[in-house]
Amino acid sequence: MIRDQETLNILLDTISRFVRERLVPAENIVAETDRIPDDIVAEMKELGLFGLSIPEEHGGMGLTMEEEVLATFEIGHTSPCFRSLFATNNGIGGQGIVIDGTPEQKAHYLPKLVTGEYIGSFALTEPDSGSDAASLRTTAVRDGDFYVLNGTKRYITNAPEASIFTVMARTDPAQKGAGGISAFIVERGTPGLSLGNPDEKMGHKGSHTCDVIFENCRVPAANLIGGREGIGFKTAMKVLDKGRIAIAAISVGVAERMLEDALRYACERKQFGKPIAEFQLIQAMLADSKAELYAARCMVLDAARRRDQGLDVGTEASCAKMFASEMCGRVADRAVQIFGGAGYLSEYGIERFYRDVRLFRLFEGTTQIQQLVIARNMIRAHNG
Amino acid sequence: MKILVPVKRVVDYNVKVRVKADGSGVDIANVKMSMNPFDEIGVEEAVRLKEAGVATEVVAVSCGLAASQETLRAAMAMGADRGILVETDAELQPLAVAKLLKAVCDKEQPQLVICGKQAIDDDANQTGQMLAALAGWPQATFASKVSIADGKASVMREIDGGVETLSVTLPAVVTTDLRLNEPRYATLPNIMKAKKKPLETVKPADLGVDVAPRLATLKVSEPAQRKAGEMVADVAQLVDKLKNVAKVI
């Protein structure tokens, strides 16, 4: 749903220009130093990128899903690590509070997430529970006005930078599945909360993940999201539906960037006396990429519009996430191929994207988990 | 002090324009449009003067198609307080725009008008000068620094061989050069807020201005293709070629 086309055009133009003028030139330095320079982080905050999808009443922009994916397409035209820094506030790190938080939780935390004063992080995955998230083992035991958390969370994006963590923990040990899980807001610095060393990753330099460890970590009961036990897993799944569409959108954006780079290279690089873009085998790679990219873009927009209409998009979000992230992987592979030997050199940047986008097929549910979700929903609908 | 900033909707500077097949003009169908970059510098300067407490109100004006409303919204997102759209489908040439702006100035009584020195579509570099003449106001073109004090604008302008500083009595027209400032990115929340700022639409007839073109465009064509260079063996041959083939010395 687009609320006002004119305003949206200016918004997208501004983001596109910021990406082109400020973020693209910083890609190499971020990759080399594994760090986004402070002045760029400050500019990202100033621009308002941390509050894109947080409601206007809390100071954000309250973008609809369709508006947000259009913005994400633009943001995708550079290293995805930039997006990762503010994506958790707009997505998995902030949406739990937006969707199910109490009025007090919203009023306290959302304005700080909007400005980027707080970085939000989402802690669901554990060493022994990834795809099978409902089997998580972190426990939260009520003790007076507090819950005492124990357990370890793994691969937590933005954990080294985070001010608050949305943590899924089991409050009812008798219930082994989803029903025993609750969601908590845990502030950095809470005694008993500690962080592991940053993970060494294949790509996404500049964006950081690490373990988050809870050892008798006492969290005020007021920080139980929604004020009720047992709804945490549902909160997490609602957050992930939105997150999957967002990952599909960033996959489209980065694929657009890689295809633009590959097209430019193919038009400039000469072999056998003419630009390689004039050779049909190169053209086939360009055309296949363009068609798949267009299909993914349409899927993402459709899923986003359906979510804006209030429809259940569990299946569509998974379809879009699976197709767009796999498409992005194929486009990355073809882009490297079109660059030839240069594609293997870091100075051309395309190999960096190739490594970066490999993550899209893994996080927010692997391709295989999306397949299970899609097929299960189909079978459930058939059986009634 | 009120500042008026004219802003023009032009083909975005990143777009490679194509001449229409019939040579009647440049094809702008489905082409990305943006605010003229020099006008953006004008908006930035006006907003800075307001932030510094020198100006009290910044009014953006655009003349042209209804779509120019978006350009006004962009100016308001940067910090202009309100917008005036002089809406017309007619082809507008610099003199017509200058007359329209003069009429808007009569109504709004600004102390300062900050124009872009030229628009990147027709590169005419005339509107600001014509406006100053029509209004009978002093002008300081190609400004690289502007400061306001005691009813005067002190304007530095880069000229051949150095920097010239003019002092003009307000009200006056200033046109911006590239080095005047670096325009800000409108913040996303301000873009949302710009939607709620007032935007008034008037027609040229309301202002009593005849915008009929005074110039006719005969033909628009691509610049000639640059020919490949030629390697010369030595300086003597170079001089010979310059003298006898290129005939430039």
XYZ file of C-alpha atoms in Angstrom:
633
model
C 0.000 0.000 0.000
C 1.374 3.372 -0.997
C -0.106 6.193 1.012
C 1.213 9.150 -0.953
C 3.089 8.610 -4.195
C 4.674 12.049 -4.263
C 6.138 11.765 -0.768
C 7.291 8.240 -1.472
C 9.072 9.369 -4.661
C 11.041 11.989 -2.729
C 11.809 9.449 -0.008
C 13.079 6.845 -2.478
C 15.069 9.466 -4.403
C 16.719 10.614 -1.197
C 17.615 7.082 -0.134
C 18.908 6.264 -3.606
C 21.071 9.363 -3.637
C 22.412 8.713 -0.136
C 23.289 5.153 -1.168
C 25.014 6.314 -4.350
C 26.887 9.282 -2.912
C 27.717 8.157 0.615
C 27.492 4.382 1.003
C 28.806 3.036 -2.311
C 32.104 4.973 -2.024
C 32.588 3.516 1.491
C 32.072 -0.127 0.519
C 35.750 -1.015 0.271
C 36.838 0.654 3.480
C 34.006 -1.040 5.366
C 35.014 -4.431 3.961
C 38.696 -3.848 4.745
C 38.191 -2.613 8.292
C 35.102 -4.708 9.111
C 33.571 -1.527 10.444
C 31.171 1.141 9.219
C 32.835 4.531 9.842
C 31.263 6.506 12.691
C 30.430 9.502 10.508
C 28.432 7.304 8.136
C 26.573 5.678 11.029
C 25.757 9.171 12.300
C 24.479 10.192 8.863
C 22.340 7.063 8.638
C 20.786 7.930 11.985
C 20.297 11.573 11.005
C 18.626 10.553 7.745
C 16.079 8.493 9.661
C 16.895 5.018 8.391
C 16.536 3.452 11.845
C 12.850 4.308 12.117
C 11.488 3.365 8.708
C 8.863 0.903 9.863
C 8.275 2.079 13.414
C 4.859 3.796 13.744
C 4.633 7.561 13.331
C 3.148 8.000 16.824
C 6.501 6.833 18.201
C 8.500 9.119 15.937
C 9.138 6.691 13.100
C 7.902 6.834 9.552
C 5.436 3.999 9.812
C 6.159 2.829 6.288
C 3.718 0.265 4.973
C 5.242 -3.029 3.886
C 5.006 -2.024 0.228
C 6.728 1.302 0.911
C 9.342 -0.454 3.013
C 10.233 -2.998 0.328
C 10.531 -0.216 -2.252
C 12.926 1.556 0.106
C 14.800 -1.710 0.660
C 15.236 -2.176 -3.106
C 17.107 1.151 -3.115
C 19.116 0.327 0.005
C 20.112 -2.948 -1.661
C 22.203 -1.101 -4.234
C 25.192 -1.223 -1.907
C 26.823 -3.617 0.558
C 24.078 -5.283 2.571
C 26.044 -4.688 5.784
C 24.821 -1.070 5.871
C 21.241 -2.244 5.918
C 22.010 -4.825 8.581
C 22.872 -2.103 11.060
C 19.441 -0.462 10.939
C 17.418 -3.424 9.697
C 17.108 -5.008 13.119
C 15.524 -1.831 14.527
C 12.971 -1.794 11.714
C 12.673 -5.547 11.597
C 13.340 -8.364 13.962
C 14.857 -6.245 16.750
C 12.041 -3.717 16.952
C 8.950 -5.345 15.500
C 8.393 -7.640 18.474
C 7.746 -4.528 20.538
C 5.759 -2.872 17.722
C 3.519 -5.898 17.221
C 3.024 -7.259 20.734
C 4.603 -4.782 23.171
C 2.626 -3.163 25.989
C 1.919 0.592 25.641
C 4.633 1.272 28.239
C 7.186 -0.853 26.385
C 6.382 0.898 23.116
C 6.570 4.366 24.646
C 9.874 3.611 26.339
C 11.796 1.742 23.649
C 10.427 2.678 20.216
C 11.460 6.366 20.207
C 15.021 5.295 21.074
C 15.037 2.738 18.264
C 13.754 5.349 15.784
C 16.688 7.677 16.357
C 19.224 4.880 16.435
C 20.168 5.800 20.009
C 19.332 2.160 20.682
C 20.232 -0.683 18.359
C 17.812 -3.558 18.712
C 18.787 -7.184 18.290
C 16.729 -10.377 18.001
C 17.889 -13.414 19.965
C 16.086 -16.597 18.967
C 18.674 -18.995 17.541
C 20.696 -21.179 19.936
C 23.624 -23.561 19.518
C 21.218 -26.509 19.382
C 18.135 -24.844 17.949
C 18.223 -22.997 14.677
C 15.681 -24.066 12.111
C 13.839 -25.957 14.854
C 13.419 -22.764 16.841
C 10.559 -24.032 18.998
C 12.919 -26.456 20.719
C 14.954 -23.649 22.255
C 16.430 -24.266 25.703
C 17.069 -20.837 27.194
C 14.964 -20.670 30.341
C 13.260 -17.812 32.143
C 12.115 -18.535 35.685
C 9.898 -16.072 37.509
C 11.345 -14.781 40.784
C 9.217 -12.034 42.327
C 9.242 -9.001 40.017
C 11.957 -10.538 37.880
C 12.605 -13.379 35.484
C 15.921 -15.179 35.746
C 17.298 -16.091 32.319
C 19.817 -18.836 31.600
C 21.056 -20.025 28.217
C 23.074 -19.111 25.128
C 21.961 -17.481 21.886
C 24.004 -17.840 18.702
C 24.674 -15.853 15.478
C 22.900 -12.824 16.928
C 23.068 -9.993 14.401
C 24.155 -6.624 15.825
C 24.684 -8.172 19.260
C 28.071 -6.429 19.683
C 26.358 -3.058 19.000
C 22.967 -3.770 20.555
C 21.423 -1.781 23.378
C 18.436 -4.080 23.705
C 17.806 -7.714 22.871
C 14.464 -9.322 22.118
C 15.090 -12.700 23.721
C 12.955 -15.807 23.329
C 13.128 -18.013 26.399
C 11.110 -20.885 27.824
C 8.933 -19.841 30.747
C 7.035 -23.113 30.960
C 9.399 -26.104 31.035
C 6.416 -28.475 30.948
C 5.600 -27.288 27.463
C 8.362 -28.468 25.150
C 7.093 -26.699 22.028
C 6.140 -23.178 21.027
C 3.527 -22.653 23.743
C 6.090 -22.540 26.550
C 8.098 -19.701 25.035
C 7.956 -16.040 26.034
C 9.703 -12.965 24.647
C 11.662 -10.489 26.781
C 13.348 -7.170 26.263
C 16.776 -7.387 27.877
C 18.924 -4.286 28.106
C 22.637 -4.347 27.514
C 24.500 -4.117 30.794
C 21.989 -6.202 32.706
C 24.088 -8.252 35.171
C 24.396 -11.838 33.954
C 24.283 -10.872 30.278
C 27.560 -11.276 28.418
C 28.704 -11.437 24.811
C 30.977 -13.867 23.002
C 33.702 -12.803 20.602
C 32.449 -11.470 17.255
C 32.048 -14.313 14.737
C 34.488 -14.567 11.824
C 32.202 -14.642 8.796
C 32.478 -15.366 5.063
C 31.091 -11.947 4.174
C 28.950 -9.089 5.477
C 32.043 -7.399 6.846
C 30.992 -4.380 8.844
C 27.997 -6.213 10.259
C 28.664 -8.264 13.341
C 27.234 -11.307 15.066
C 28.198 -13.066 18.262
C 26.910 -15.308 21.025
C 24.748 -13.759 23.718
C 25.059 -15.553 27.035
C 22.641 -15.377 29.971
C 23.855 -16.555 33.382
C 21.294 -15.920 36.080
C 20.419 -12.740 34.242
C 17.646 -10.951 36.142
C 15.211 -9.195 33.837
C 12.368 -7.053 35.227
C 8.978 -8.729 34.747
C 7.803 -5.488 33.124
C 10.057 -6.426 30.182
C 8.022 -9.495 29.292
C 6.791 -8.493 25.809
C 3.032 -8.038 25.847
C 2.982 -8.727 29.591
C 1.906 -12.312 29.030
C 3.781 -15.627 29.126
C 3.554 -18.168 26.325
C 3.011 -15.813 23.377
C 6.694 -15.278 22.631
C 6.978 -17.801 19.845
C 3.934 -16.377 18.108
C 5.501 -12.926 18.416
C 8.695 -14.289 16.892
C 6.847 -15.870 13.994
C 4.904 -12.668 13.231
C 8.190 -10.808 13.249
C 9.721 -13.371 10.934
C 6.883 -13.161 8.357
C 7.714 -9.513 7.932
C 11.416 -10.244 8.093
C 11.189 -12.770 5.283
C 9.608 -10.248 2.948
C 12.345 -7.803 3.938
C 15.085 -10.330 3.133
C 13.392 -11.025 -0.196
C 13.450 -7.281 -0.866
C 17.125 -6.847 -0.007
C 17.884 -9.852 -2.246
C 16.180 -8.023 -5.115
C 18.034 -4.782 -4.392
C 21.480 -6.366 -4.263
C 20.737 -8.448 -7.364
C 19.824 -5.234 -9.195
C 23.146 -3.725 -8.191
C 25.137 -6.789 -9.264
C 23.330 -6.972 -12.587
C 23.937 -3.255 -13.222
C 27.642 -3.759 -12.496
C 27.787 -6.834 -14.720
C 25.958 -5.054 -17.543
C 28.290 -2.066 -17.359
C 31.312 -4.335 -17.375
C 29.950 -6.357 -20.311
C 29.412 -3.176 -22.326
C 32.931 -1.874 -21.594
C 35.045 -5.010 -21.673
C 36.215 -5.851 -25.182
C 37.304 -9.244 -26.513
C 37.628 -10.364 -30.114
C 37.324 -6.708 -31.095
C 33.944 -5.919 -29.557
C 32.224 -5.514 -26.200
C 31.508 -8.901 -24.627
C 27.864 -7.782 -24.203
C 27.487 -8.376 -27.922
C 28.138 -12.091 -27.512
C 25.036 -14.209 -27.187
C 26.335 -16.388 -24.358
C 26.842 -13.253 -22.261
C 23.450 -11.967 -23.355
C 21.833 -15.195 -22.145
C 23.270 -14.642 -18.661
C 22.107 -11.030 -18.645
C 18.622 -11.920 -19.877
C 18.113 -14.836 -17.489
C 19.174 -12.612 -14.611
C 16.882 -9.789 -15.659
C 13.842 -12.048 -16.036
C 14.372 -13.784 -12.693
C 14.992 -10.466 -11.015
C 11.763 -9.079 -12.425
C 9.857 -12.136 -11.218
C 11.310 -11.791 -7.719
C 10.551 -8.078 -7.607
C 6.929 -8.756 -8.538
C 6.667 -11.473 -5.891
C 8.061 -9.234 -3.182
C 5.703 -6.393 -4.067
C 2.727 -8.738 -4.163
C 3.563 -10.310 -0.806
C 4.069 -6.835 0.683
C 0.726 -5.572 -0.646
C -1.056 -8.619 0.740
C 0.476 -8.058 4.136
C -0.646 -4.424 4.002
C -4.174 -5.680 3.305
C -3.993 -7.607 6.550
C -3.921 -11.008 4.869
C -1.970 -13.963 6.260
C 1.205 -13.986 4.187
C 2.969 -16.973 5.766
C 3.112 -18.822 2.444
C 3.775 -15.787 0.246
C 6.523 -14.483 2.532
C 8.284 -17.839 2.404
C 7.815 -18.137 -1.382
C 9.229 -14.653 -1.928
C 12.110 -15.178 0.493
C 13.038 -18.529 -1.035
C 12.778 -17.434 -4.661
C 14.394 -14.009 -4.255
C 17.358 -15.231 -2.205
C 18.011 -18.150 -4.567
C 17.641 -15.811 -7.540
C 20.136 -13.451 -5.921
C 22.602 -16.309 -5.590
C 22.258 -17.187 -9.274
C 22.632 -13.549 -10.335
C 25.748 -13.250 -8.159
C 27.208 -16.339 -9.790
C 26.481 -15.083 -13.302
C 27.825 -11.625 -12.448
C 31.143 -13.133 -11.365
C 31.114 -15.213 -14.554
C 30.524 -12.149 -16.752
C 33.399 -10.347 -15.015
C 35.573 -13.393 -15.781
C 38.977 -13.277 -14.102
C 38.216 -9.782 -12.802
C 35.231 -11.213 -10.986
C 37.592 -13.180 -8.776
C 39.589 -10.120 -7.781
C 38.520 -8.138 -4.758
C 39.166 -4.761 -6.409
C 36.113 -5.184 -8.651
C 33.833 -5.742 -5.669
C 31.651 -8.349 -7.305
C 33.260 -11.234 -5.395
C 32.420 -9.381 -2.191
C 28.764 -9.301 -3.171
C 29.004 -12.977 -4.140
C 30.089 -13.798 -0.592
C 27.670 -11.365 1.021
C 24.548 -12.674 -0.696
C 25.287 -16.282 0.232
C 23.813 -15.386 3.599
C 20.412 -14.526 2.112
C 19.691 -18.230 1.522
C 20.477 -18.995 5.160
C 19.152 -16.388 7.561
C 15.547 -15.753 8.533
C 14.929 -19.388 7.657
C 17.008 -21.424 5.220
C 15.630 -22.244 1.788
C 14.828 -25.703 3.093
C 12.796 -24.302 5.984
C 10.886 -22.104 3.534
C 10.130 -25.212 1.479
C 8.757 -26.934 4.566
C 6.642 -23.916 5.501
C 5.226 -23.577 1.997
C 4.434 -27.273 1.586
C 3.004 -27.616 5.101
C 0.697 -24.665 4.482
C -0.415 -26.194 1.180
C -1.168 -29.550 2.760
C -2.913 -27.974 5.746
C -5.117 -25.922 3.409
C -5.935 -29.027 1.369
C -6.838 -31.156 4.369
C -8.836 -28.315 5.881
C 13.268 38.596 6.203
C 11.504 36.506 3.627
C 13.495 34.597 1.010
C 12.007 33.389 -2.247
C 13.674 30.418 -3.906
C 12.635 29.471 -7.438
C 13.075 25.745 -8.139
C 12.854 24.062 -11.532
C 11.975 20.472 -12.301
C 14.575 19.173 -14.750
C 15.870 15.865 -16.083
C 17.974 14.272 -13.341
C 21.675 14.941 -13.749
C 22.439 11.217 -13.842
C 20.230 10.632 -16.880
C 21.791 10.409 -20.332
C 19.347 12.401 -22.404
C 18.393 11.479 -25.938
C 17.386 13.837 -28.703
C 13.980 13.029 -30.182
C 14.108 11.407 -33.614
C 12.369 14.398 -35.249
C 14.893 16.837 -33.751
C 12.149 18.815 -31.995
C 13.685 18.504 -28.553
C 14.930 16.108 -25.896
C 12.918 13.016 -25.040
C 11.765 13.317 -21.439
C 9.056 10.653 -21.474
C 9.649 8.191 -18.608
C 12.860 9.946 -17.648
C 13.747 10.542 -14.020
C 13.204 14.170 -13.039
C 14.729 16.056 -10.095
C 15.245 19.531 -8.767
C 17.787 21.557 -10.741
C 21.029 21.119 -8.741
C 21.777 24.880 -8.703
C 18.286 25.509 -7.305
C 18.939 22.896 -4.646
C 21.972 24.952 -3.625
C 19.634 27.960 -3.486
C 17.224 26.148 -1.185
C 20.107 25.039 1.031
C 21.444 28.595 1.288
C 18.023 29.984 2.158
C 17.423 27.300 4.781
C 20.847 27.974 6.305
C 20.034 31.683 6.500
C 16.810 30.788 8.259
C 18.603 28.450 10.657
C 21.093 31.221 11.384
C 18.203 33.495 12.344
C 18.780 35.845 9.397
C 15.670 34.828 7.460
C 12.255 34.218 8.962
C 10.528 32.470 6.076
C 11.623 30.509 3.011
C 9.145 30.244 0.159
C 9.834 27.902 -2.764
C 8.302 28.709 -6.157
C 8.123 26.522 -9.222
C 6.693 27.321 -12.644
C 5.580 24.542 -14.948
C 3.640 21.296 -15.059
C 1.550 20.029 -12.142
C 4.316 17.484 -11.520
C 6.540 20.357 -10.356
C 4.610 20.037 -7.115
C 6.960 17.167 -6.271
C 9.944 19.502 -6.704
C 8.306 21.949 -4.298
C 7.731 19.139 -1.794
C 11.417 18.250 -2.093
C 12.306 21.884 -1.325
C 9.960 21.831 1.666
C 11.516 18.568 2.845
C 14.862 20.388 2.865
C 13.371 23.136 4.997
C 11.370 25.610 2.880
C 8.269 26.679 4.812
C 5.768 26.680 1.980
C 5.454 26.371 -1.760
C 3.850 28.218 -4.654
C 3.220 26.400 -7.907
C 2.589 28.525 -10.975
C 0.976 25.794 -12.977
C 0.965 25.743 -16.753
C 1.380 23.222 -19.554
C 2.849 25.903 -21.788
C 6.502 25.875 -22.810
C 8.198 28.336 -20.497
C 11.170 30.365 -21.632
C 13.410 32.365 -19.280
C 11.641 35.678 -19.905
C 8.247 34.153 -19.135
C 9.584 32.599 -15.916
C 11.200 35.910 -14.935
C 7.864 37.696 -15.461
C 6.023 35.081 -13.418
C 8.584 35.377 -10.630
C 8.332 39.162 -10.758
C 4.564 38.855 -10.264
C 5.096 36.455 -7.344
C 7.639 38.902 -5.850
C 5.094 41.739 -6.126
C 2.712 39.643 -4.085
C 5.141 38.116 -1.601
C 7.536 41.065 -1.170
C 10.647 38.991 -0.388
C 13.868 40.732 0.601
C 15.987 38.210 -1.218
C 15.490 35.901 -4.191
C 18.019 33.088 -4.520
C 17.962 31.497 -7.991
C 20.145 28.795 -9.413
C 22.589 30.430 -11.833
C 21.176 28.258 -14.606
C 19.079 25.149 -15.129
C 20.882 22.060 -16.321
C 18.314 21.362 -19.036
C 18.539 24.482 -21.219
C 21.596 26.079 -19.559
C 20.110 29.491 -20.382
C 21.531 31.382 -17.390
C 19.049 34.224 -17.866
C 16.134 33.980 -15.449
C 17.814 35.521 -12.412
C 19.229 38.419 -14.405
C 15.918 39.073 -16.171
C 14.040 38.983 -12.876
C 16.424 41.555 -11.378
C 15.929 43.816 -14.381
C 12.142 43.500 -14.353
C 11.977 44.155 -10.619
C 14.522 46.953 -10.772
C 16.557 45.202 -8.066
C 20.310 44.769 -7.840
C 21.724 41.398 -8.785
C 24.740 39.343 -7.732
C 25.218 36.322 -9.918
C 27.291 33.131 -9.475
C 27.565 33.529 -5.719
C 30.120 31.418 -3.879
C 29.479 33.044 -0.495
C 26.560 35.101 0.773
C 26.320 37.076 3.998
C 23.535 39.422 5.021
C 23.897 42.470 7.262
C 22.343 45.928 7.621
C 19.932 45.580 4.724
C 22.687 44.526 2.364
C 23.915 41.263 0.935
C 27.641 40.802 0.608
C 28.234 38.321 -2.188
C 31.510 36.736 -3.182
C 31.700 35.547 -6.771
C 34.453 33.673 -8.515
C 35.576 35.503 -11.623
C 38.484 35.082 -14.017
C 41.598 35.767 -12.025
C 40.140 35.830 -8.524
C 37.207 36.513 -6.273
C 35.044 39.597 -6.513
C 32.924 40.788 -3.593
C 29.760 42.742 -4.302
C 27.599 44.574 -1.834
C 23.990 44.821 -2.978
C 21.134 46.578 -1.264
C 18.133 44.431 -0.462
C 15.770 43.490 -1.963
C 18.061 41.778 -4.435
C 18.481 38.743 -6.653
C 21.356 36.335 -6.009
C 22.149 33.382 -8.261
C 24.073 30.394 -6.956
C 27.298 28.861 -8.156
C 28.266 25.274 -7.484
C 30.626 26.107 -4.615
C 28.163 28.117 -2.541
C 27.319 25.114 -0.381
C 26.716 21.390 -0.364
C 22.971 20.732 -0.142
C 21.813 18.479 2.675
C 19.917 15.255 2.339
C 16.360 15.901 3.394
C 15.852 13.629 6.377
C 13.177 11.011 5.917
C 10.996 12.354 8.769
C 11.188 15.839 7.211
C 10.085 14.363 3.882
C 6.999 13.023 5.644
C 6.385 16.388 7.316
C 6.715 18.273 4.013
C 3.447 16.688 2.933
C 1.666 18.811 5.523
C 3.264 22.144 4.601
C 1.091 24.608 2.632
C 1.305 24.572 -1.140
C -0.577 27.170 -3.156
C -1.312 26.749 -6.855
C -1.843 29.724 -9.181
C -2.080 30.053 -12.974
C -0.095 32.512 -15.110
C -3.393 34.251 -15.941
C -4.020 34.828 -12.210
C -0.734 36.714 -12.148
C -1.615 38.590 -15.340
C 1.422 37.257 -17.176
C 1.538 36.318 -20.832
C 3.900 33.354 -21.081
C 3.801 32.969 -24.871
C 7.269 31.977 -26.149
C 9.336 34.704 -27.799
C 11.838 32.267 -29.247
C 11.229 29.354 -31.608
C 13.362 26.219 -31.410
C 14.339 25.293 -34.938
C 16.198 22.089 -34.314
C 17.821 20.072 -31.537
C 20.621 17.712 -32.494
C 23.232 15.530 -30.799
C 26.739 16.986 -30.523
C 28.976 15.777 -33.325
C 30.742 12.516 -32.575
C 34.341 13.058 -31.559
C 36.746 11.651 -34.093
C 39.613 9.368 -33.136
C 42.922 11.059 -32.371
C 46.060 10.798 -34.441
C 49.569 9.967 -33.223
C 52.305 12.234 -34.520
C 55.969 11.341 -34.781
C 57.497 14.523 -33.376
C 56.928 18.141 -32.445
C 57.671 19.372 -35.946
C 54.938 17.197 -37.402
C 52.549 18.316 -34.635
C 53.155 21.978 -35.400
C 52.803 21.290 -39.118
C 49.460 19.520 -38.607
C 48.142 22.231 -36.303
C 49.116 24.886 -38.838
C 48.169 23.271 -42.110
C 45.564 20.583 -41.338
C 43.707 21.803 -38.252
C 44.501 25.433 -39.106
C 44.378 26.476 -35.466
C 47.757 28.220 -35.251
